[in-house]
Amino acid sequence: MDTKKEFFLECYKLGIIKFGRFTLKSGIESPFYVDLRPLASDPKILKDLANYLLEMLPLDNFDLICGVPYAALPMATAMSLESYIPLIMKRKEAKSHGTKKLIEGIFSKGQNCLLVEDVITSGKSLLETIPEIENEGISVSDIVVVLDRQQGGKEMLQSKGYNVHTLFTISEVCDILKDEGLLMDEEVERINDFLRGNVVKFKEEKRISYEDKLKICEHSVAQKLLHIAIQKKSNLIVSADVTTTAELLKLVELVGPHIVALKTHIDIISDFDSDQTILPLKDLAAKYNFLLMEDRKFADIGNTQELQFSMGVFKISNWADLVTAQVIAGYDSLDCFRNVGVVAILSMSSTGTLTDMEYREQAVKIAVSHPNVFGGVAQNKIPNELLLFTPGVNLADSGDGKGQQYNTPEYVFKKLETDFIIVGRGIYKSDDVEKAALNYKIAGWNAYENSL
Ligand code: 5BU
């Protein structure tokens, strides 16, 4: 094995190139991602790298060395130490006080400086850096780069009269990795496609089926829901946001055969009565084989939630199979939900919701680690070990004028890989409630199957 190849493989072990699917700053999707900063953490590699780079260069031409911040700074320093060519440093931004200098170190006008860069892509950032050095009266004739991503940067700079020396190109690196069995043909093809300037096609990741979910979602309520979904060929949850017991029971008679769960806001039922409301509801749940999901969105300290869950008028703990809860009060606040499954609110469907990415990340951490939680309500993908419930689903409308935002079943299955759709007004406000429920059931099931 030649030594340059061996050297690259040593570098590769530090994790400087990753293959997969990455979104670049430009928004373009790339099949690989390069970050050479880890090289500086291995002194032997950094020293060898400096020597490899120096070997390629007409060293007598240079009075100074300068690295483009930040990744190339340690590389330029190491090259200076190995070659005794003095180092200057370029700031990323001029100091806001004092000398306002952009270039630090000892230099004089007319000197020629070797510029060091870790990776060259389009060459645009180098083109911005060079004048900042030239403005100090220093000339730049040569640029040395560790890895050329082969996206036109080298050619562009050469056309402007700069000599660009590159240690590795991405094609060369792919060949080495392919030889070593570290890269599959398919990946190499994708990379070549990308380098040719084509939009790269990644295999659409497939969502996992309800059968596979059964293997990873162990909570008993998750198991029950998944079994019902498979049995009834339905992923529909109807949100029964009606306000009297009679309306509620009438609605359930119509939608019961088509749903996996009925979602209630039990506190909007004006004539609530445990015997009149809950007993018949439980009978219907047994008759049509669906679960009862109380969308209480608990959001208090554990002690208060415990009381809200089991006491008061509604005694939710007596009848709900699953409840929704915020995780805002922290992990321990969820301990009180015994003998019930908890679906954590991870993000909301309404305009201006505060559930930004940072919140969601923290919320997901609690949800996956708490044994009472088996699912999440969200408008985004969540880890496979949780079941995803998505409200804000409507086939006819895109919003309700009060902040609600709707998507279609097709969209939420394909894009969010949801497991269950929650539909309220799309069904209970329909002229033909039963037909609407059946339509949503079919649309949801087709969307699920299409997303597999
Ligand atoms: P709709 O009529 O389909 O818009 O009803 C949606 C239901 O889902 C309603 O009961 C809401 O309280 C519930 N919901 C929601 O719409 N969006 C969310 O982010 C959450 C719950 Br959490």
Short mmCIF file of C-alpha atoms and ligand atoms in Angstrom, two decimals:
data_model
loop_
_atom_site.label_atom_id
_atom_site.label_comp_id
_atom_site.label_asym_id
_atom_site.label_seq_id
_atom_site.Cartn_x
_atom_site.Cartn_y
_atom_site.Cartn_z
CA MET A 1 0.00 0.00 0.00
CA ASP A 2 1.43 3.37 -0.87
CA THR A 3 2.06 5.69 2.02
CA LYS A 4 -0.30 8.47 0.96
CA LYS A 5 -3.14 5.97 0.89
CA GLU A 6 -2.13 4.60 4.27
CA PHE A 7 -1.97 8.11 5.59
CA PHE A 8 -5.46 8.88 4.31
CA LEU A 9 -6.86 5.77 5.99
CA GLU A 10 -5.31 6.92 9.28
CA CYS A 11 -7.02 10.29 8.84
CA TYR A 12 -10.31 8.61 7.89
CA LYS A 13 -10.35 6.77 11.20
CA LEU A 14 -10.69 10.12 12.96
CA GLY A 15 -14.14 10.52 11.40
CA ILE A 16 -13.30 13.32 8.95
CA ILE A 17 -15.68 12.12 6.23
CA LYS A 18 -19.14 10.80 6.75
CA PHE A 19 -21.34 9.27 4.10
CA GLY A 20 -25.12 9.41 4.15
CA ARG A 21 -27.55 12.23 3.60
CA PHE A 22 -26.55 15.74 4.62
CA THR A 23 -28.06 19.14 3.99
CA LEU A 24 -25.37 21.69 3.16
CA LYS A 25 -25.48 25.37 4.16
CA SER A 26 -26.80 26.08 0.66
CA GLY A 27 -29.76 23.77 1.31
CA ILE A 28 -28.45 21.25 -1.22
CA GLU A 29 -28.45 17.61 -0.14
CA SER A 30 -25.03 15.99 -0.24
CA PRO A 31 -24.17 12.28 -0.01
CA PHE A 32 -21.08 13.05 2.06
CA TYR A 33 -19.94 15.44 4.75
CA VAL A 34 -16.38 16.55 5.39
CA ASP A 35 -14.95 18.02 8.59
CA LEU A 36 -11.17 18.02 8.86
CA ARG A 37 -10.99 19.64 12.29
CA PRO A 38 -10.43 16.30 14.10
CA LEU A 39 -7.04 16.01 12.33
CA ALA A 40 -5.61 18.66 14.64
CA SER A 41 -6.35 16.51 17.67
CA ASP A 42 -3.86 13.83 16.65
CA PRO A 43 -0.36 15.35 16.87
CA LYS A 44 1.30 12.67 14.72
CA ILE A 45 -1.30 12.98 11.99
CA LEU A 46 -1.11 16.77 12.06
CA LYS A 47 2.67 16.65 11.75
CA ASP A 48 2.53 14.12 8.89
CA LEU A 49 -0.16 16.15 7.19
CA ALA A 50 2.04 19.25 7.37
CA ASN A 51 4.87 17.34 5.71
CA TYR A 52 2.64 15.89 2.98
CA LEU A 53 1.42 19.37 2.17
CA LEU A 54 4.91 20.88 2.22
CA GLU A 55 6.24 18.14 -0.08
CA MET A 56 3.93 19.30 -2.86
CA LEU A 57 5.08 22.91 -2.80
CA PRO A 58 7.87 25.09 -4.23
CA LEU A 59 8.87 26.20 -0.73
CA ASP A 60 11.46 28.74 -1.82
CA ASN A 61 8.63 30.87 -3.18
CA PHE A 62 7.11 31.61 0.23
CA ASP A 63 8.03 34.14 2.90
CA LEU A 64 4.95 33.54 5.00
CA ILE A 65 2.26 30.93 5.73
CA CYS A 66 -1.33 31.73 6.62
CA GLY A 67 -4.22 29.39 7.40
CA VAL A 68 -7.83 30.24 6.61
CA PRO A 69 -9.67 30.24 9.96
CA TYR A 70 -10.47 28.04 11.74
CA ALA A 71 -9.85 24.50 10.50
CA ALA A 72 -6.64 25.37 8.67
CA LEU A 73 -5.05 27.32 11.55
CA PRO A 74 -3.43 24.31 13.24
CA MET A 75 -2.42 22.94 9.82
CA ALA A 76 -0.66 26.18 8.88
CA THR A 77 1.00 26.29 12.31
CA ALA A 78 2.30 22.75 11.91
CA MET A 79 3.58 23.56 8.41
CA SER A 80 5.37 26.59 9.77
CA LEU A 81 7.01 24.52 12.51
CA GLU A 82 8.14 21.88 10.01
CA SER A 83 9.40 24.32 7.37
CA TYR A 84 10.53 27.31 9.45
CA ILE A 85 8.47 29.54 7.19
CA PRO A 86 7.01 32.24 9.47
CA LEU A 87 3.30 32.16 10.29
CA ILE A 88 0.87 35.02 10.08
CA MET A 89 -2.72 34.81 11.25
CA LYS A 90 -5.82 36.14 9.61
CA ARG A 91 -8.70 37.14 11.81
CA LYS A 92 -12.22 36.13 10.89
CA GLU A 93 -13.39 39.64 11.69
CA ALA A 94 -11.37 42.80 12.28
CA LYS A 95 -10.99 43.74 15.95
CA SER A 96 -13.66 46.26 16.91
CA HIS A 97 -11.18 48.25 18.99
CA GLY A 98 -7.49 49.07 18.98
CA THR A 99 -5.63 48.52 15.73
CA LYS A 100 -8.53 46.99 13.74
CA LYS A 101 -5.94 44.75 12.11
CA LEU A 102 -7.10 41.78 10.04
CA ILE A 103 -3.67 40.18 9.78
CA GLU A 104 -1.67 39.46 12.91
CA GLY A 105 2.04 38.65 13.11
CA ILE A 106 5.24 40.01 11.65
CA PHE A 107 5.31 40.66 7.93
CA SER A 108 6.34 43.32 5.47
CA LYS A 109 4.92 44.55 2.21
CA GLY A 110 5.94 42.65 -0.89
CA GLN A 111 6.26 39.30 0.83
CA ASN A 112 4.62 36.24 -0.74
CA CYS A 113 2.30 34.20 1.44
CA LEU A 114 1.23 30.59 1.07
CA LEU A 115 -2.43 30.21 1.91
CA VAL A 116 -3.58 26.98 3.61
CA GLU A 117 -7.16 25.74 3.45
CA ASP A 118 -8.70 22.50 4.72
CA VAL A 119 -11.43 21.92 2.13
CA ILE A 120 -12.21 23.63 -1.15
CA THR A 121 -15.73 23.48 -2.53
CA SER A 122 -16.82 26.37 -4.73
CA GLY A 123 -13.74 28.42 -3.82
CA LYS A 124 -15.89 31.44 -2.90
CA SER A 125 -14.64 31.73 0.68
CA LEU A 126 -11.03 31.66 -0.50
CA LEU A 127 -11.83 34.34 -3.03
CA GLU A 128 -13.03 36.52 -0.16
CA THR A 129 -10.00 35.75 2.01
CA ILE A 130 -7.28 36.43 -0.57
CA PRO A 131 -7.99 40.20 -1.01
CA GLU A 132 -7.92 40.64 2.77
CA ILE A 133 -4.30 39.46 2.72
CA GLU A 134 -3.43 41.28 -0.48
CA ASN A 135 -4.78 44.53 1.01
CA GLU A 136 -1.87 44.42 3.47
CA GLY A 137 0.57 44.51 0.58
CA ILE A 138 1.26 40.77 0.82
CA SER A 139 1.01 38.75 -2.38
CA VAL A 140 -0.66 35.36 -2.69
CA SER A 141 0.44 33.09 -5.52
CA ASP A 142 -0.27 29.63 -4.13
CA ILE A 143 -2.97 27.95 -2.13
CA VAL A 144 -2.61 24.51 -0.65
CA VAL A 145 -5.72 22.51 0.19
CA VAL A 146 -6.08 19.20 2.00
CA LEU A 147 -9.28 18.01 0.29
CA ASP A 148 -10.84 19.10 -2.97
CA ARG A 149 -14.58 18.42 -3.02
CA GLN A 150 -14.36 18.79 -6.80
CA GLN A 151 -17.13 21.28 -7.09
CA GLY A 152 -15.33 23.77 -9.29
CA GLY A 153 -13.38 25.78 -6.70
CA LYS A 154 -9.92 24.73 -7.82
CA GLU A 155 -10.59 25.50 -11.47
CA MET A 156 -12.17 28.83 -10.63
CA LEU A 157 -9.15 30.00 -8.60
CA GLN A 158 -6.71 28.71 -11.19
CA SER A 159 -8.54 30.69 -13.85
CA LYS A 160 -7.87 33.77 -11.73
CA GLY A 161 -4.14 33.03 -11.76
CA TYR A 162 -3.63 31.24 -8.43
CA ASN A 163 -1.76 27.95 -8.18
CA VAL A 164 -3.96 25.53 -6.26
CA HIS A 165 -2.31 22.40 -4.83
CA THR A 166 -4.57 19.71 -3.42
CA LEU A 167 -3.50 16.70 -1.39
CA PHE A 168 -6.64 14.59 -1.87
CA THR A 169 -9.69 14.81 -4.12
CA ILE A 170 -13.02 13.35 -3.12
CA SER A 171 -12.88 10.88 -6.07
CA GLU A 172 -9.47 9.67 -4.97
CA VAL A 173 -10.75 9.25 -1.43
CA CYS A 174 -13.79 7.31 -2.66
CA ASP A 175 -11.54 4.98 -4.64
CA ILE A 176 -9.41 4.29 -1.58
CA LEU A 177 -12.45 3.60 0.57
CA LYS A 178 -14.05 1.43 -2.08
CA ASP A 179 -10.85 -0.61 -2.39
CA GLU A 180 -10.87 -1.11 1.32
CA GLY A 181 -14.51 -2.20 1.30
CA LEU A 182 -15.50 0.83 3.33
CA LEU A 183 -17.82 2.27 0.71
CA MET A 184 -20.50 0.49 -1.31
CA ASP A 185 -20.77 0.80 -5.09
CA GLU A 186 -24.16 2.41 -4.68
CA GLU A 187 -22.70 5.14 -2.48
CA VAL A 188 -19.84 5.78 -4.89
CA GLU A 189 -22.33 6.13 -7.72
CA ARG A 190 -24.36 8.61 -5.70
CA ILE A 191 -21.24 10.64 -4.95
CA ASN A 192 -20.21 10.67 -8.60
CA ASP A 193 -23.70 11.76 -9.51
CA PHE A 194 -23.47 14.57 -6.99
CA LEU A 195 -20.06 15.66 -8.33
CA ARG A 196 -21.49 15.77 -11.84
CA GLY A 197 -23.85 18.42 -10.51
CA ASN A 198 -26.98 16.26 -10.49
CA VAL A 199 -29.56 16.36 -7.76
CA VAL A 200 -28.90 13.18 -5.85
CA LYS A 201 -31.68 10.70 -5.33
CA PHE A 202 -31.66 9.10 -1.93
CA LYS A 203 -33.72 6.06 -1.28
CA GLU A 204 -36.82 7.24 0.49
CA GLU A 205 -36.64 5.82 3.96
CA LYS A 206 -39.62 3.63 4.60
CA ARG A 207 -41.68 4.04 7.70
CA ILE A 208 -42.05 0.94 9.79
CA SER A 209 -45.28 -1.04 9.78
CA TYR A 210 -47.70 -1.48 12.69
CA GLU A 211 -46.53 -5.10 12.90
CA ASP A 212 -42.94 -3.95 13.39
CA LYS A 213 -44.05 -1.29 15.83
CA LEU A 214 -45.59 -4.05 17.93
CA LYS A 215 -42.09 -5.42 18.39
CA ILE A 216 -40.63 -2.17 19.70
CA CYS A 217 -43.49 -0.42 21.50
CA GLU A 218 -43.91 -2.48 24.62
CA HIS A 219 -46.38 -0.42 26.62
CA SER A 220 -49.64 -2.35 26.99
CA VAL A 221 -51.74 0.53 25.64
CA ALA A 222 -49.48 0.84 22.59
CA GLN A 223 -49.90 -2.88 22.01
CA LYS A 224 -53.69 -2.64 22.27
CA LEU A 225 -53.88 0.31 19.87
CA LEU A 226 -51.65 -1.39 17.32
CA HIS A 227 -53.64 -4.61 17.48
CA ILE A 228 -56.88 -2.70 16.94
CA ALA A 229 -55.32 -0.78 14.04
CA ILE A 230 -54.27 -3.99 12.31
CA GLN A 231 -57.58 -5.70 13.02
CA LYS A 232 -59.82 -2.81 11.91
CA LYS A 233 -57.46 -1.56 9.17
CA SER A 234 -57.79 1.86 10.68
CA ASN A 235 -55.51 4.52 12.12
CA LEU A 236 -58.28 6.99 12.73
CA ILE A 237 -58.96 8.67 16.04
CA VAL A 238 -62.04 10.83 16.11
CA SER A 239 -61.87 13.93 18.24
CA ALA A 240 -65.33 14.15 19.78
CA ASP A 241 -65.41 17.86 20.54
CA VAL A 242 -69.17 17.97 21.08
CA THR A 243 -70.71 19.48 24.18
CA THR A 244 -73.54 17.24 25.37
CA THR A 245 -73.74 13.59 26.36
CA ALA A 246 -76.42 12.91 23.77
CA GLU A 247 -74.32 14.33 20.94
CA LEU A 248 -71.31 12.41 22.17
CA LEU A 249 -73.07 9.05 22.28
CA LYS A 250 -74.78 9.63 18.95
CA LEU A 251 -71.44 10.48 17.35
CA VAL A 252 -69.80 7.40 18.82
CA GLU A 253 -72.55 5.11 17.49
CA LEU A 254 -71.74 6.37 14.00
CA VAL A 255 -67.94 6.45 14.11
CA GLY A 256 -67.29 3.59 16.54
CA PRO A 257 -66.87 0.85 13.88
CA HIS A 258 -64.19 2.88 12.06
CA ILE A 259 -61.90 4.14 14.80
CA VAL A 260 -59.05 2.88 16.95
CA ALA A 261 -59.72 5.42 19.68
CA LEU A 262 -62.12 8.16 20.60
CA LYS A 263 -60.51 11.36 21.80
CA THR A 264 -62.48 13.38 24.31
CA HIS A 265 -62.27 16.78 25.98
CA ILE A 266 -64.48 15.56 28.78
CA ASP A 267 -64.61 19.01 30.45
CA ILE A 268 -66.61 20.48 27.54
CA ILE A 269 -69.53 18.11 28.09
CA SER A 270 -72.02 20.45 29.78
CA ASP A 271 -74.24 17.70 31.26
CA PHE A 272 -71.43 15.36 32.27
CA ASP A 273 -72.51 12.60 34.60
CA SER A 274 -70.41 9.56 35.31
CA ASP A 275 -73.33 7.15 34.97
CA GLN A 276 -75.01 8.84 32.00
CA THR A 277 -71.88 9.78 30.07
CA ILE A 278 -69.12 7.38 30.95
CA LEU A 279 -70.94 4.07 31.41
CA PRO A 280 -72.54 4.10 27.94
CA LEU A 281 -69.32 5.36 26.46
CA LYS A 282 -67.42 2.44 27.93
CA ASP A 283 -70.05 0.04 26.60
CA LEU A 284 -69.69 1.49 23.12
CA ALA A 285 -65.90 1.25 23.36
CA ALA A 286 -66.22 -2.43 24.19
CA LYS A 287 -68.87 -3.01 21.53
CA TYR A 288 -66.89 -1.39 18.71
CA ASN A 289 -63.41 -2.22 20.01
CA PHE A 290 -61.76 1.16 20.46
CA LEU A 291 -59.88 2.91 23.29
CA LEU A 292 -60.78 6.06 25.17
CA MET A 293 -58.25 8.88 24.93
CA GLU A 294 -58.82 11.86 27.20
CA ASP A 295 -57.05 14.89 25.73
CA ARG A 296 -56.62 16.56 29.13
CA LYS A 297 -53.15 17.95 28.35
CA PHE A 298 -52.10 17.88 32.00
CA ALA A 299 -49.53 20.60 32.61
CA ASP A 300 -48.92 20.92 36.33
CA ILE A 301 -46.73 19.56 39.08
CA GLY A 302 -47.10 15.86 39.80
CA ASN A 303 -49.24 16.27 42.92
CA THR A 304 -51.80 18.49 41.20
CA GLN A 305 -51.90 16.29 38.12
CA GLU A 306 -52.49 13.27 40.31
CA LEU A 307 -55.58 14.98 41.76
CA GLN A 308 -56.78 16.20 38.36
CA PHE A 309 -56.34 12.69 37.01
CA SER A 310 -58.20 10.78 39.68
CA MET A 311 -60.45 13.20 41.57
CA GLY A 312 -62.98 15.94 40.82
CA VAL A 313 -66.07 15.40 38.71
CA PHE A 314 -64.47 13.56 35.83
CA LYS A 315 -62.35 10.91 37.61
CA ILE A 316 -60.41 10.37 34.43
CA SER A 317 -58.35 7.55 35.92
CA ASN A 318 -61.53 5.46 36.20
CA TRP A 319 -62.22 5.27 32.51
CA ALA A 320 -59.51 6.63 30.20
CA ASP A 321 -57.18 4.15 28.51
CA LEU A 322 -54.81 6.91 27.51
CA VAL A 323 -54.36 10.57 28.36
CA THR A 324 -52.39 13.42 26.87
CA ALA A 325 -49.94 15.34 29.05
CA GLN A 326 -47.53 18.18 28.59
CA VAL A 327 -43.99 17.42 29.69
CA ILE A 328 -43.34 21.01 30.68
CA ALA A 329 -43.28 20.18 34.40
CA GLY A 330 -40.49 17.66 33.89
CA TYR A 331 -39.94 13.91 34.01
CA ASP A 332 -41.19 13.28 37.57
CA SER A 333 -44.49 15.04 36.92
CA LEU A 334 -45.48 12.06 34.73
CA ASP A 335 -45.03 9.46 37.46
CA CYS A 336 -48.61 9.92 38.70
CA PHE A 337 -50.24 8.44 35.59
CA ARG A 338 -50.61 4.88 36.72
CA ASN A 339 -52.67 2.25 34.88
CA VAL A 340 -53.00 4.45 31.84
CA GLY A 341 -50.89 5.19 28.78
CA VAL A 342 -49.52 8.70 28.41
CA VAL A 343 -49.17 10.49 25.10
CA ALA A 344 -46.83 13.43 25.53
CA ILE A 345 -47.47 16.73 23.76
CA LEU A 346 -44.26 17.32 21.83
CA SER A 347 -45.38 19.98 19.38
CA MET A 348 -48.62 21.67 18.40
CA SER A 349 -50.52 22.23 15.19
CA SER A 350 -51.46 25.85 15.81
CA THR A 351 -49.86 28.96 14.33
CA GLY A 352 -47.24 30.60 16.51
CA THR A 353 -46.82 27.61 18.81
CA LEU A 354 -43.83 27.87 21.14
CA THR A 355 -42.85 24.24 20.61
CA ASP A 356 -39.69 25.06 18.68
CA MET A 357 -36.92 22.58 17.90
CA GLU A 358 -35.11 23.05 21.17
CA TYR A 359 -38.30 22.45 23.16
CA ARG A 360 -39.15 19.41 21.08
CA GLU A 361 -35.73 17.87 21.58
CA GLN A 362 -36.00 18.21 25.35
CA ALA A 363 -39.61 16.99 25.33
CA VAL A 364 -38.71 13.91 23.26
CA LYS A 365 -35.94 13.03 25.72
CA ILE A 366 -38.48 12.92 28.53
CA ALA A 367 -41.03 11.03 26.44
CA VAL A 368 -38.69 8.23 25.34
CA SER A 369 -37.25 7.73 28.78
CA HIS A 370 -40.44 7.76 30.87
CA PRO A 371 -42.03 4.32 31.26
CA ASN A 372 -45.58 5.74 31.40
CA VAL A 373 -45.22 7.47 28.04
CA PHE A 374 -45.77 5.41 24.90
CA GLY A 375 -46.50 8.10 22.34
CA GLY A 376 -46.32 11.72 21.36
CA VAL A 377 -48.60 14.27 19.76
CA ALA A 378 -46.51 16.10 17.21
CA GLN A 379 -46.30 17.73 13.82
CA ASN A 380 -42.88 16.27 13.12
CA LYS A 381 -41.15 12.90 13.06
CA ILE A 382 -40.40 11.38 16.43
CA PRO A 383 -38.33 8.33 17.42
CA ASN A 384 -39.70 4.96 16.32
CA GLU A 385 -40.10 3.68 19.85
CA LEU A 386 -42.95 6.16 20.37
CA LEU A 387 -46.29 6.09 18.57
CA LEU A 388 -47.00 9.35 16.77
CA PHE A 389 -50.43 10.95 16.99
CA THR A 390 -51.12 13.82 14.63
CA PRO A 391 -54.06 16.21 14.96
CA GLY A 392 -54.65 19.03 12.51
CA VAL A 393 -55.85 16.67 9.80
CA ASN A 394 -58.57 17.66 7.37
CA LEU A 395 -59.29 16.71 3.78
CA ALA A 396 -61.22 19.86 2.93
CA ASP A 397 -59.73 22.78 4.85
CA SER A 398 -56.25 24.20 5.42
CA GLY A 399 -57.15 26.06 8.59
CA ASP A 400 -60.05 27.15 10.79
CA GLY A 401 -59.40 30.89 11.06
CA LYS A 402 -58.58 30.45 14.75
CA GLY A 403 -55.00 29.29 14.41
CA GLN A 404 -55.55 25.63 13.63
CA GLN A 405 -53.49 24.42 10.66
CA TYR A 406 -54.48 21.33 8.68
CA ASN A 407 -52.65 18.75 6.63
CA THR A 408 -53.97 15.82 4.64
CA PRO A 409 -53.63 12.18 5.78
CA GLU A 410 -51.35 11.59 2.77
CA TYR A 411 -49.00 14.34 3.94
CA VAL A 412 -48.79 13.30 7.58
CA PHE A 413 -48.11 9.66 6.79
CA LYS A 414 -45.54 10.38 4.13
CA LYS A 415 -43.73 13.33 5.65
CA LEU A 416 -44.16 12.79 9.38
CA GLU A 417 -44.50 9.01 9.38
CA THR A 418 -47.38 9.41 11.76
CA ASP A 419 -49.11 6.38 13.25
CA PHE A 420 -52.54 7.80 14.06
CA ILE A 421 -54.49 10.70 12.64
CA ILE A 422 -56.80 12.72 14.86
CA VAL A 423 -59.79 14.25 13.10
CA GLY A 424 -62.42 16.42 14.74
CA ARG A 425 -64.50 18.85 12.72
CA GLY A 426 -63.72 17.08 9.45
CA ILE A 427 -65.98 14.32 10.77
CA TYR A 428 -68.39 15.50 13.47
CA LYS A 429 -69.36 18.66 11.57
CA SER A 430 -70.02 16.70 8.40
CA ASP A 431 -73.54 16.29 7.05
CA ASP A 432 -73.02 12.56 6.90
CA VAL A 433 -70.88 11.72 9.92
CA GLU A 434 -70.64 8.01 9.32
CA LYS A 435 -69.63 8.44 5.69
CA ALA A 436 -67.05 11.05 6.66
CA ALA A 437 -65.56 8.70 9.28
CA LEU A 438 -65.36 5.94 6.71
CA ASN A 439 -63.70 8.30 4.22
CA TYR A 440 -61.07 9.38 6.72
CA LYS A 441 -60.52 5.79 7.76
CA ILE A 442 -59.92 4.75 4.15
CA ALA A 443 -57.80 7.83 3.39
CA GLY A 444 -55.70 7.22 6.51
CA TRP A 445 -55.23 3.54 5.79
CA ASN A 446 -54.32 4.13 2.13
CA ALA A 447 -51.88 6.84 3.16
CA TYR A 448 -50.32 4.45 5.69
CA GLU A 449 -49.98 1.68 3.11
CA ASN A 450 -48.54 4.09 0.54
CA SER A 451 -45.93 5.23 3.03
CA LEU A 452 -44.68 1.69 3.68
P1 5BU B 1 -60.12 19.55 14.62
O1 5BU B 1 -61.55 19.85 14.70
O2 5BU B 1 -59.78 18.40 13.67
O3 5BU B 1 -59.28 20.79 14.30
O4 5BU B 1 -59.73 19.07 16.09
C1 5BU B 1 -58.42 18.75 16.50
C2 5BU B 1 -58.38 18.25 17.89
O5 5BU B 1 -57.03 17.94 18.24
C3 5BU B 1 -58.87 19.23 18.94
O6 5BU B 1 -59.53 18.48 19.93
C4 5BU B 1 -57.62 19.82 19.52
O7 5BU B 1 -57.77 20.13 20.88
C5 5BU B 1 -56.62 18.72 19.34
N1 5BU B 1 -55.24 19.20 19.09
C6 5BU B 1 -54.91 19.92 17.99
O8 5BU B 1 -55.72 20.24 17.16
N2 5BU B 1 -53.61 20.32 17.82
C7 5BU B 1 -52.64 20.03 18.69
O9 5BU B 1 -51.48 20.38 18.47
C8 5BU B 1 -53.01 19.27 19.83
C9 5BU B 1 -54.29 18.87 19.99
BR1 5BU B 1 -51.69 18.84 21.03
#
